[in-house]
Amino acid sequence: MWAYVKNSQVVRLYNRPTALTIGGLQYPATIFSSWTASALKDIGIYSYSETGAGRTDYYTNSGPVYTVDDSAGTVTGTYTPTAKNLTTIKEKEVAAVKSQVASKLQPTDWMVIKASEVSGNTVPSEYLTYRAAVRTKGNALETSVNGAANVDAIIALHTSTYHANGSINVLPSMQDWPTDPDAEEV
């Protein structure tokens, strides 16, 4: 991203290269990719970055407040995040967990229904084990969500940890569900 800066003030932001007119001169969109940072700076186009914003599903972000560094030709937009209502977030998260449990159980519901309606018909044990594990996982997630002290604790339930090489070390709790007996191994 870029910012057009005049007199150390941000005039306009550009999310993507675009043709523009500065000081009566027209410039094609290609200047953003073909000109050096120094050449762009000479006409008031600075590199732009943002910091401080929280996830919009959990935070309301105010700002940005711009910090212009004329010597470096950079602008930083800093947001201030304010956590949304924790009770409301917990309600949405618990509803999402319940929906996920229902979605995971639905493909095998027919087996349970048939076993209850047809004498002598049973549900194979691997499916009963899977269904019980899904319910247990769902209950544990609901407990984790309801016990979260703040928004960051809920975000942690959605966050993976990684090895130094970038591969996933631990899946986030919200994604680490029991394996469906019908799932194909990869």
Short mmCIF file of C-alpha atoms in Angstrom, two decimals:
data_model
loop_
_atom_site.label_atom_id
_atom_site.label_comp_id
_atom_site.label_asym_id
_atom_site.label_seq_id
_atom_site.Cartn_x
_atom_site.Cartn_y
_atom_site.Cartn_z
CA MET A 1 0.00 0.00 0.00
CA TRP A 2 1.02 3.59 -0.54
CA ALA A 3 0.13 7.01 0.78
CA TYR A 4 0.18 10.33 -1.03
CA VAL A 5 1.77 12.78 1.40
CA LYS A 6 1.83 16.56 1.12
CA ASN A 7 3.36 18.82 3.81
CA SER A 8 3.85 15.79 6.10
CA GLN A 9 0.11 15.02 5.96
CA VAL A 10 -1.57 11.98 4.43
CA VAL A 11 -3.78 13.14 1.56
CA ARG A 12 -4.84 9.76 0.16
CA LEU A 13 -4.16 6.05 0.49
CA TYR A 14 -3.74 3.65 -2.43
CA ASN A 15 -4.51 -0.04 -1.92
CA ARG A 16 -3.37 -0.94 -5.40
CA PRO A 17 -1.46 0.70 -8.23
CA THR A 18 -3.61 3.29 -9.94
CA ALA A 19 -3.12 6.12 -12.39
CA LEU A 20 -2.96 9.45 -10.60
CA THR A 21 -2.44 13.17 -11.08
CA ILE A 22 -0.11 15.11 -8.78
CA GLY A 23 0.65 18.79 -9.26
CA GLY A 24 -1.04 18.79 -12.65
CA LEU A 25 1.11 15.91 -13.94
CA GLN A 26 -0.44 12.57 -14.82
CA TYR A 27 1.30 9.34 -13.83
CA PRO A 28 0.40 5.82 -14.97
CA ALA A 29 -0.29 3.01 -12.50
CA THR A 30 2.98 1.39 -13.53
CA ILE A 31 5.00 3.89 -11.44
CA PHE A 32 4.13 1.85 -8.34
CA SER A 33 5.99 -1.17 -9.68
CA SER A 34 8.63 0.37 -11.93
CA TRP A 35 9.85 3.40 -9.97
CA THR A 36 12.23 3.23 -7.03
CA ALA A 37 11.02 4.15 -3.56
CA SER A 38 13.17 7.27 -3.79
CA ALA A 39 11.56 8.37 -7.07
CA LEU A 40 8.08 7.79 -5.63
CA LYS A 41 9.03 9.73 -2.51
CA ASP A 42 10.09 12.67 -4.68
CA ILE A 43 6.49 13.07 -5.89
CA GLY A 44 4.99 12.44 -2.44
CA ILE A 45 4.17 8.73 -2.72
CA TYR A 46 5.32 6.96 0.44
CA SER A 47 5.28 3.32 1.47
CA TYR A 48 2.33 2.64 3.79
CA SER A 49 1.84 0.00 6.48
CA GLU A 50 -0.65 -0.57 9.26
CA THR A 51 -0.25 -1.79 12.81
CA GLY A 52 -2.27 -2.39 15.95
CA ALA A 53 -5.55 -3.57 14.45
CA GLY A 54 -7.31 -6.40 16.25
CA ARG A 55 -9.36 -9.08 14.52
CA THR A 56 -12.58 -7.38 13.45
CA ASP A 57 -14.71 -10.31 14.63
CA TYR A 58 -13.49 -9.65 18.18
CA TYR A 59 -12.42 -5.99 18.21
CA THR A 60 -13.65 -2.61 17.07
CA ASN A 61 -10.67 -0.73 15.66
CA SER A 62 -10.46 3.04 15.89
CA GLY A 63 -8.10 5.05 13.78
CA PRO A 64 -5.82 4.95 12.08
CA VAL A 65 -3.54 7.63 13.41
CA TYR A 66 -0.87 8.34 10.81
CA THR A 67 2.82 8.66 11.57
CA VAL A 68 4.65 10.22 8.62
CA ASP A 69 8.42 9.75 8.32
CA ASP A 70 9.41 12.19 5.58
CA SER A 71 13.09 11.23 5.65
CA ALA A 72 12.34 7.53 5.14
CA GLY A 73 9.36 8.08 2.86
CA THR A 74 7.07 5.92 4.99
CA VAL A 75 3.69 6.25 6.66
CA THR A 76 2.40 3.99 9.42
CA GLY A 77 -1.30 3.87 10.23
CA THR A 78 -1.82 2.80 13.85
CA TYR A 79 -5.17 1.44 14.99
CA THR A 80 -6.42 1.18 18.55
CA PRO A 81 -8.44 -2.00 19.13
CA THR A 82 -11.26 -2.15 21.68
CA ALA A 83 -12.60 -5.59 22.57
CA LYS A 84 -16.23 -6.23 21.72
CA ASN A 85 -18.68 -7.38 24.39
CA LEU A 86 -17.30 -10.64 25.86
CA THR A 87 -20.73 -12.08 26.67
CA THR A 88 -21.91 -11.56 23.09
CA ILE A 89 -18.73 -13.11 21.70
CA LYS A 90 -19.08 -16.12 23.99
CA GLU A 91 -22.70 -16.62 22.88
CA LYS A 92 -21.65 -16.58 19.21
CA GLU A 93 -18.74 -18.94 19.85
CA VAL A 94 -20.90 -21.44 21.77
CA ALA A 95 -23.51 -21.32 18.99
CA ALA A 96 -20.75 -22.00 16.44
CA VAL A 97 -19.52 -24.99 18.48
CA LYS A 98 -23.06 -26.38 18.73
CA SER A 99 -23.47 -25.95 14.98
CA GLN A 100 -20.19 -27.73 14.31
CA VAL A 101 -21.17 -30.64 16.57
CA ALA A 102 -24.49 -30.96 14.75
CA SER A 103 -22.74 -30.80 11.39
CA LYS A 104 -20.29 -33.54 12.37
CA LEU A 105 -23.01 -35.81 13.78
CA GLN A 106 -25.52 -35.30 10.94
CA PRO A 107 -23.91 -37.72 8.44
CA THR A 108 -24.29 -40.63 10.90
CA ASP A 109 -27.68 -39.66 12.36
CA TRP A 110 -29.38 -42.06 9.97
CA MET A 111 -27.56 -44.99 11.61
CA VAL A 112 -28.84 -44.03 15.04
CA ILE A 113 -32.37 -43.45 13.73
CA LYS A 114 -32.40 -46.79 11.89
CA ALA A 115 -31.09 -48.61 14.98
CA SER A 116 -33.88 -47.08 17.06
CA GLU A 117 -36.58 -47.95 14.52
CA VAL A 118 -35.50 -51.33 13.17
CA SER A 119 -35.36 -54.19 15.63
CA GLY A 120 -31.99 -55.94 15.67
CA ASN A 121 -30.19 -53.13 13.85
CA THR A 122 -27.20 -51.65 15.64
CA VAL A 123 -24.78 -48.77 15.11
CA PRO A 124 -21.20 -49.98 14.50
CA SER A 125 -19.00 -49.29 17.52
CA GLU A 126 -16.54 -47.01 15.65
CA TYR A 127 -19.44 -44.67 14.85
CA LEU A 128 -20.72 -44.69 18.43
CA THR A 129 -17.18 -43.94 19.62
CA TYR A 130 -16.83 -41.12 17.10
CA ARG A 131 -20.19 -39.58 17.98
CA ALA A 132 -19.37 -39.69 21.70
CA ALA A 133 -15.95 -38.11 21.03
CA VAL A 134 -17.57 -35.28 19.01
CA ARG A 135 -20.00 -34.55 21.84
CA THR A 136 -17.18 -34.66 24.41
CA LYS A 137 -15.09 -32.29 22.29
CA GLY A 138 -18.05 -29.94 21.82
CA ASN A 139 -18.74 -29.89 25.57
CA ALA A 140 -15.05 -29.20 26.31
CA LEU A 141 -15.00 -26.33 23.81
CA GLU A 142 -18.14 -24.81 25.29
CA THR A 143 -16.51 -25.01 28.74
CA SER A 144 -13.36 -23.35 27.39
CA VAL A 145 -15.35 -20.57 25.72
CA ASN A 146 -17.53 -19.92 28.75
CA GLY A 147 -14.46 -19.95 31.02
CA ALA A 148 -12.50 -17.49 28.88
CA ALA A 149 -11.48 -14.47 30.92
CA ASN A 150 -11.20 -12.15 27.92
CA VAL A 151 -11.33 -11.91 24.15
CA ASP A 152 -7.68 -12.92 23.77
CA ALA A 153 -8.41 -16.22 25.55
CA ILE A 154 -11.11 -16.95 22.96
CA ILE A 155 -8.78 -16.00 20.10
CA ALA A 156 -6.24 -18.47 21.54
CA LEU A 157 -8.79 -21.26 21.00
CA HIS A 158 -8.56 -20.46 17.27
CA THR A 159 -4.77 -20.08 17.11
CA SER A 160 -2.29 -22.73 15.94
CA THR A 161 1.24 -23.05 17.25
CA TYR A 162 4.05 -23.61 14.77
CA HIS A 163 7.44 -25.29 14.58
CA ALA A 164 10.48 -23.20 13.64
CA ASN A 165 10.20 -24.49 10.04
CA GLY A 166 6.67 -23.08 9.77
CA SER A 167 4.77 -26.37 9.95
CA ILE A 168 1.87 -26.63 12.39
CA ASN A 169 2.89 -27.93 15.80
CA VAL A 170 -0.53 -27.91 17.48
CA LEU A 171 -3.89 -27.33 15.81
CA PRO A 172 -6.09 -24.78 17.54
CA SER A 173 -8.63 -26.29 19.92
CA MET A 174 -11.50 -25.13 17.71
CA GLN A 175 -10.15 -27.15 14.77
CA ASP A 176 -8.90 -30.28 16.53
CA TRP A 177 -11.96 -32.51 16.18
CA PRO A 178 -12.14 -36.32 16.32
CA THR A 179 -11.53 -38.08 13.01
CA ASP A 180 -14.64 -39.27 11.19
CA PRO A 181 -14.52 -43.06 10.68
CA ASP A 182 -15.37 -42.49 7.00
CA ALA A 183 -12.61 -39.93 6.46
CA GLU A 184 -10.03 -40.95 3.90
CA GLU A 185 -6.44 -40.92 5.09
CA VAL A 186 -4.22 -38.40 3.36
#
